[in-house]
């Protein structure tokens, strides 16, 4: 039965509060596409992507039209490409270009899975794969890449982290003409999840089936609006309002996900309820934190506000969908959230506070522009800090830093579109190379021994 | 197919007439209708059943001239509202 007030509330959520389905991501296994020759793998990858996801965009648009719910992105994630097992970077580069062609011809805006799992060690072919990443991101438009460097079960691979610092610097250099934008398409994870629909970190894990449709729902504006009405209310009521709103958002996502899966003839995977901000005003996680009562994001109390937000979002989402997965929580990307970028410019939000916030948000240090002359070792050390937060606390953490070529502290950078713009965030002027250059592996934490 | 049409706009004569005229001409049956004035705005929600041979997009196109008369008209599958608010 349709109730008048429910209809008006839902229409308000869609029209005024910018509720949307952020992404429908089709995960596709490529394990049967990797063959001895890179050229034949390219053909197999392209034809499988076209066969399964050829009508993904069309189906997404039809659902959008029928339900009146905007579906912002249609995307593809694939099995980690490093598993192809090639010996040279140039072979992997061919695969990157095949993925880019598939993305372009299916009409999706990103294809994720140019990825590797290095948390325990690095194989010869993975070394070749990593070497290919800077060029792959510079020479393709839609390919996204990710690397996992630690898990709670395996510990942290410091050798991989050292390599990642250099890789990020190389990507920044290769894409220097475009404000080092290649770094926006590369993320380093600890405890990476295999069914995340959000970019740049989406890949189709090896535990996944042939294909699945995952849905990422957003809605910072909707949550903000629910809280903004509760001026002076005790914090319990805030948590309750967030939970209830998250429930409704998730239900809309579940409906769209099931419908998309049915029409694409692919099983529904998971629903990821992440508050993913965009540079549009009113679509900001920082605004929510400020509506909770923090004068400016980054002030004392921010971590607590973010923690209760992430937790209440998860609780609402879990009740609403039978398969909540991915990252589910709140993203705090700097350049993509106008409120966060403003807080940095106002001097309220620093790099160190951002790091503290990542211990309670759903991912990590995201879309942070740092000085172009930051050393590879310092970037590696930041990754090591972030991976430690993830590994010790049994959660996913990630780093997506952009050491913008030629830019210094005090300047800002504009990436455009959904990627937004941000001030360059200053880092510690002291070095960490002695630590990073030790190499080796940090053992798994004691609470990993649960067998 | 069950769908919900919501109409919001400044109150004036003939809103229900102009919406239901288009629905009648398209063979769309109105199953339920509810209306109120919210903060000076006429707000109407209709539950309709759309014949098999008409798509949501076609009906939306038929209704779209009303958007030019300062009315905001939304047309969505009814399932959305049930699913969003109820388990």
Short mmCIF file of C-alpha atoms in Angstrom, two decimals, chain A residues 179-407:
data_model
loop_
_atom_site.label_atom_id
_atom_site.label_comp_id
_atom_site.label_asym_id
_atom_site.label_seq_id
_atom_site.Cartn_x
_atom_site.Cartn_y
_atom_site.Cartn_z
CA UNK A 179 47.83 17.56 -12.31
CA UNK A 180 49.05 13.99 -11.69
CA UNK A 181 45.48 12.77 -12.16
CA UNK A 182 46.63 9.18 -12.66
CA UNK A 183 47.01 8.94 -8.87
CA UNK A 184 43.24 9.44 -8.53
CA UNK A 185 42.84 6.06 -10.25
CA UNK A 186 45.17 4.17 -7.92
CA UNK A 187 44.53 3.00 -4.38
CA UNK A 188 46.61 1.02 -1.91
CA UNK A 189 44.60 -1.14 0.48
CA UNK A 190 44.94 -3.13 3.66
CA UNK A 191 42.22 -5.76 4.15
CA UNK A 192 40.84 -5.05 0.67
CA UNK A 193 37.32 -6.37 0.11
CA UNK A 194 36.54 -8.50 -2.91
CA UNK A 195 33.10 -7.11 -3.69
CA UNK A 196 33.53 -3.35 -3.37
CA UNK A 197 31.58 -1.56 -6.12
CA UNK A 198 33.29 1.83 -5.63
CA UNK A 199 36.25 3.08 -7.63
CA UNK A 200 39.17 3.30 -7.74
CA UNK A 201 39.38 0.21 -5.52
CA UNK A 202 36.83 -2.14 -7.10
CA UNK A 203 37.99 -5.57 -8.23
CA UNK A 204 36.25 -8.93 -8.62
CA UNK A 205 37.89 -11.10 -5.97
CA UNK A 206 38.99 -14.65 -6.63
CA UNK A 207 36.36 -15.94 -4.21
CA UNK A 208 33.62 -14.44 -6.36
CA UNK A 209 31.62 -16.32 -8.97
CA UNK A 210 31.43 -15.88 -12.72
CA UNK A 211 29.75 -12.48 -12.45
CA UNK A 212 27.72 -10.44 -9.97
CA UNK A 213 25.97 -7.12 -9.82
CA UNK A 214 26.94 -4.93 -6.88
CA UNK A 215 25.27 -1.70 -5.99
CA UNK A 216 26.77 1.30 -4.22
CA UNK A 217 24.26 3.62 -2.64
CA UNK A 218 25.09 7.07 -1.40
CA UNK A 219 23.12 9.84 0.27
CA UNK A 220 25.07 12.25 2.49
CA UNK A 221 22.47 14.94 1.68
CA UNK A 222 19.61 12.77 2.94
CA UNK A 223 21.38 12.01 6.22
CA UNK A 224 22.29 15.69 6.64
CA UNK A 225 18.69 16.71 6.18
CA UNK A 226 17.48 14.17 8.78
CA UNK A 227 19.97 15.47 11.36
CA UNK A 228 19.53 19.12 10.55
CA UNK A 229 15.94 18.93 11.76
CA UNK A 230 17.08 17.72 15.20
CA UNK A 231 18.75 20.83 16.61
CA UNK A 232 19.51 20.40 20.31
CA UNK A 233 18.36 16.74 20.43
CA UNK A 234 20.43 14.24 22.45
CA UNK A 235 22.99 12.22 20.51
CA UNK A 236 20.93 9.01 20.78
CA UNK A 237 18.25 10.64 18.67
CA UNK A 238 20.84 11.63 16.09
CA UNK A 239 22.05 8.01 15.85
CA UNK A 240 18.48 6.80 15.51
CA UNK A 241 17.70 9.32 12.75
CA UNK A 242 20.84 8.30 10.82
CA UNK A 243 19.93 4.63 11.19
CA UNK A 244 16.38 5.12 9.98
CA UNK A 245 17.49 7.19 7.01
CA UNK A 246 20.21 4.70 6.09
CA UNK A 247 17.56 2.01 6.15
CA UNK A 248 15.44 3.81 3.57
CA UNK A 249 18.40 4.58 1.34
CA UNK A 250 19.49 0.95 1.45
CA UNK A 251 16.02 -0.29 0.56
CA UNK A 252 16.05 1.84 -2.58
CA UNK A 253 19.46 0.40 -3.46
CA UNK A 254 18.33 -3.16 -2.82
CA UNK A 255 15.38 -2.68 -5.16
CA UNK A 256 17.57 -1.29 -7.92
CA UNK A 257 20.19 -4.01 -7.39
CA UNK A 258 17.68 -6.85 -7.60
CA UNK A 259 16.07 -5.36 -10.65
CA UNK A 260 19.42 -4.84 -12.39
CA UNK A 261 20.55 -8.39 -11.55
CA UNK A 262 17.31 -9.83 -12.96
CA UNK A 263 17.53 -7.87 -16.18
CA UNK A 264 21.23 -8.57 -16.70
CA UNK A 265 20.74 -12.24 -15.83
CA UNK A 266 23.57 -12.13 -13.33
CA UNK A 267 23.28 -12.83 -9.57
CA UNK A 268 22.91 -9.90 -7.19
CA UNK A 269 26.13 -9.58 -5.21
CA UNK A 270 26.12 -7.04 -2.43
CA UNK A 271 24.82 -3.67 -1.54
CA UNK A 272 27.43 -1.22 -0.34
CA UNK A 273 25.91 1.58 1.66
CA UNK A 274 28.64 4.16 1.73
CA UNK A 275 28.07 7.83 2.20
CA UNK A 276 30.10 8.89 -0.80
CA UNK A 277 30.28 12.66 -1.11
CA UNK A 278 30.58 14.55 -4.39
CA UNK A 279 31.81 18.10 -5.00
CA UNK A 280 28.18 19.25 -5.30
CA UNK A 281 27.11 21.49 -2.44
CA UNK A 282 24.83 19.54 -0.10
CA UNK A 283 26.44 16.19 -0.86
CA UNK A 284 29.05 16.29 1.88
CA UNK A 285 30.05 14.11 4.84
CA UNK A 286 31.73 17.16 6.43
CA UNK A 287 28.33 18.88 6.45
CA UNK A 288 26.91 15.95 8.45
CA UNK A 289 29.72 16.16 10.99
CA UNK A 290 29.06 19.88 11.31
CA UNK A 291 25.29 19.30 11.63
CA UNK A 292 26.05 16.96 14.54
CA UNK A 293 27.58 19.97 16.29
CA UNK A 294 31.22 20.29 15.30
CA UNK A 295 31.91 23.90 14.30
CA UNK A 296 34.27 22.88 11.50
CA UNK A 297 35.28 19.37 10.48
CA UNK A 298 38.61 18.59 12.08
CA UNK A 299 37.84 20.25 15.41
CA UNK A 300 37.95 18.09 18.53
CA UNK A 301 34.97 15.73 18.52
CA UNK A 302 35.18 15.08 14.78
CA UNK A 303 36.40 11.50 15.20
CA UNK A 304 33.56 10.69 17.59
CA UNK A 305 30.99 12.24 15.29
CA UNK A 306 32.33 10.28 12.32
CA UNK A 307 32.42 7.06 14.36
CA UNK A 308 28.77 7.31 15.37
CA UNK A 309 27.83 8.21 11.80
CA UNK A 310 29.63 5.20 10.30
CA UNK A 311 28.17 2.85 12.89
CA UNK A 312 24.60 4.08 12.56
CA UNK A 313 24.80 3.88 8.77
CA UNK A 314 25.93 0.25 8.99
CA UNK A 315 23.17 -0.63 11.46
CA UNK A 316 20.46 0.88 9.26
CA UNK A 317 21.87 -0.78 6.18
CA UNK A 318 22.22 -4.26 7.67
CA UNK A 319 18.54 -4.35 8.59
CA UNK A 320 17.48 -3.25 5.12
CA UNK A 321 19.40 -5.61 2.86
CA UNK A 322 20.16 -9.30 3.03
CA UNK A 323 23.61 -8.80 1.51
CA UNK A 324 25.34 -5.71 2.79
CA UNK A 325 29.00 -5.80 1.86
CA UNK A 326 31.76 -3.84 0.23
CA UNK A 327 32.95 -1.01 2.40
CA UNK A 328 29.63 0.30 3.85
CA UNK A 329 30.13 3.32 6.08
CA UNK A 330 31.26 6.84 5.29
CA UNK A 331 33.92 7.95 2.84
CA UNK A 332 35.99 11.00 3.65
CA UNK A 333 37.64 11.92 0.35
CA UNK A 334 39.18 15.33 0.58
CA UNK A 335 38.91 16.81 -2.91
CA UNK A 336 35.53 15.20 -3.60
CA UNK A 337 33.86 16.75 -0.55
CA UNK A 338 33.54 20.53 -0.62
CA UNK A 339 33.07 20.67 3.17
CA UNK A 340 36.26 18.69 3.80
CA UNK A 341 38.28 20.82 1.38
CA UNK A 342 36.91 23.98 3.05
CA UNK A 343 37.87 22.65 6.47
CA UNK A 344 41.46 22.16 5.29
CA UNK A 345 41.57 25.66 3.81
CA UNK A 346 40.21 27.09 7.07
CA UNK A 347 43.01 25.37 9.00
CA UNK A 348 40.53 23.19 10.94
CA UNK A 349 41.43 19.89 9.33
CA UNK A 350 45.00 18.62 9.17
CA UNK A 351 46.60 15.52 7.74
CA UNK A 352 47.04 14.04 11.22
CA UNK A 353 43.38 14.53 12.08
CA UNK A 354 42.42 12.93 8.78
CA UNK A 355 44.52 9.92 9.74
CA UNK A 356 42.73 9.67 13.08
CA UNK A 357 39.38 9.86 11.30
CA UNK A 358 40.32 6.93 9.06
CA UNK A 359 40.35 4.65 12.10
CA UNK A 360 36.56 5.02 12.26
CA UNK A 361 35.50 5.79 8.67
CA UNK A 362 34.88 3.06 6.12
CA UNK A 363 38.04 3.44 4.08
CA UNK A 364 40.98 5.74 4.57
CA UNK A 365 43.14 8.63 3.42
CA UNK A 366 41.31 9.40 0.23
CA UNK A 367 41.92 11.90 -2.56
CA UNK A 368 44.44 13.92 -0.60
CA UNK A 369 46.69 16.16 -2.66
CA UNK A 370 50.18 16.52 -1.14
CA UNK A 371 53.27 18.46 -2.26
CA UNK A 372 54.81 17.17 -5.48
CA UNK A 373 58.26 16.92 -3.92
CA UNK A 374 57.09 14.48 -1.22
CA UNK A 375 59.57 11.58 -1.22
CA UNK A 376 58.58 8.05 -2.17
CA UNK A 377 59.64 6.91 1.32
CA UNK A 378 57.33 9.41 3.01
CA UNK A 379 54.41 8.19 0.87
CA UNK A 380 55.32 4.62 1.79
CA UNK A 381 55.42 5.56 5.47
CA UNK A 382 51.93 7.09 5.20
CA UNK A 383 50.74 3.84 3.61
CA UNK A 384 52.39 1.86 6.42
CA UNK A 385 50.60 3.96 9.06
CA UNK A 386 47.27 3.55 7.32
CA UNK A 387 47.74 -0.20 6.73
CA UNK A 388 48.55 -0.59 10.43
CA UNK A 389 45.28 1.08 11.42
CA UNK A 390 43.45 -1.39 9.18
CA UNK A 391 45.35 -4.51 10.14
CA UNK A 392 45.27 -3.89 13.88
CA UNK A 393 41.61 -2.85 13.94
CA UNK A 394 40.40 -5.55 11.56
CA UNK A 395 39.02 -3.09 9.05
CA UNK A 396 39.64 -2.00 5.48
CA UNK A 397 41.88 1.00 5.10
CA UNK A 398 43.20 2.62 1.96
CA UNK A 399 45.45 5.36 0.72
CA UNK A 400 44.77 7.42 -2.40
CA UNK A 401 47.32 10.23 -2.33
CA UNK A 402 48.16 12.58 -5.15
CA UNK A 403 51.67 14.07 -4.91
CA UNK A 404 50.80 16.74 -7.49
CA UNK A 405 53.78 17.33 -9.75
CA UNK A 406 55.16 20.85 -9.36
CA UNK A 407 52.71 21.88 -6.62
#
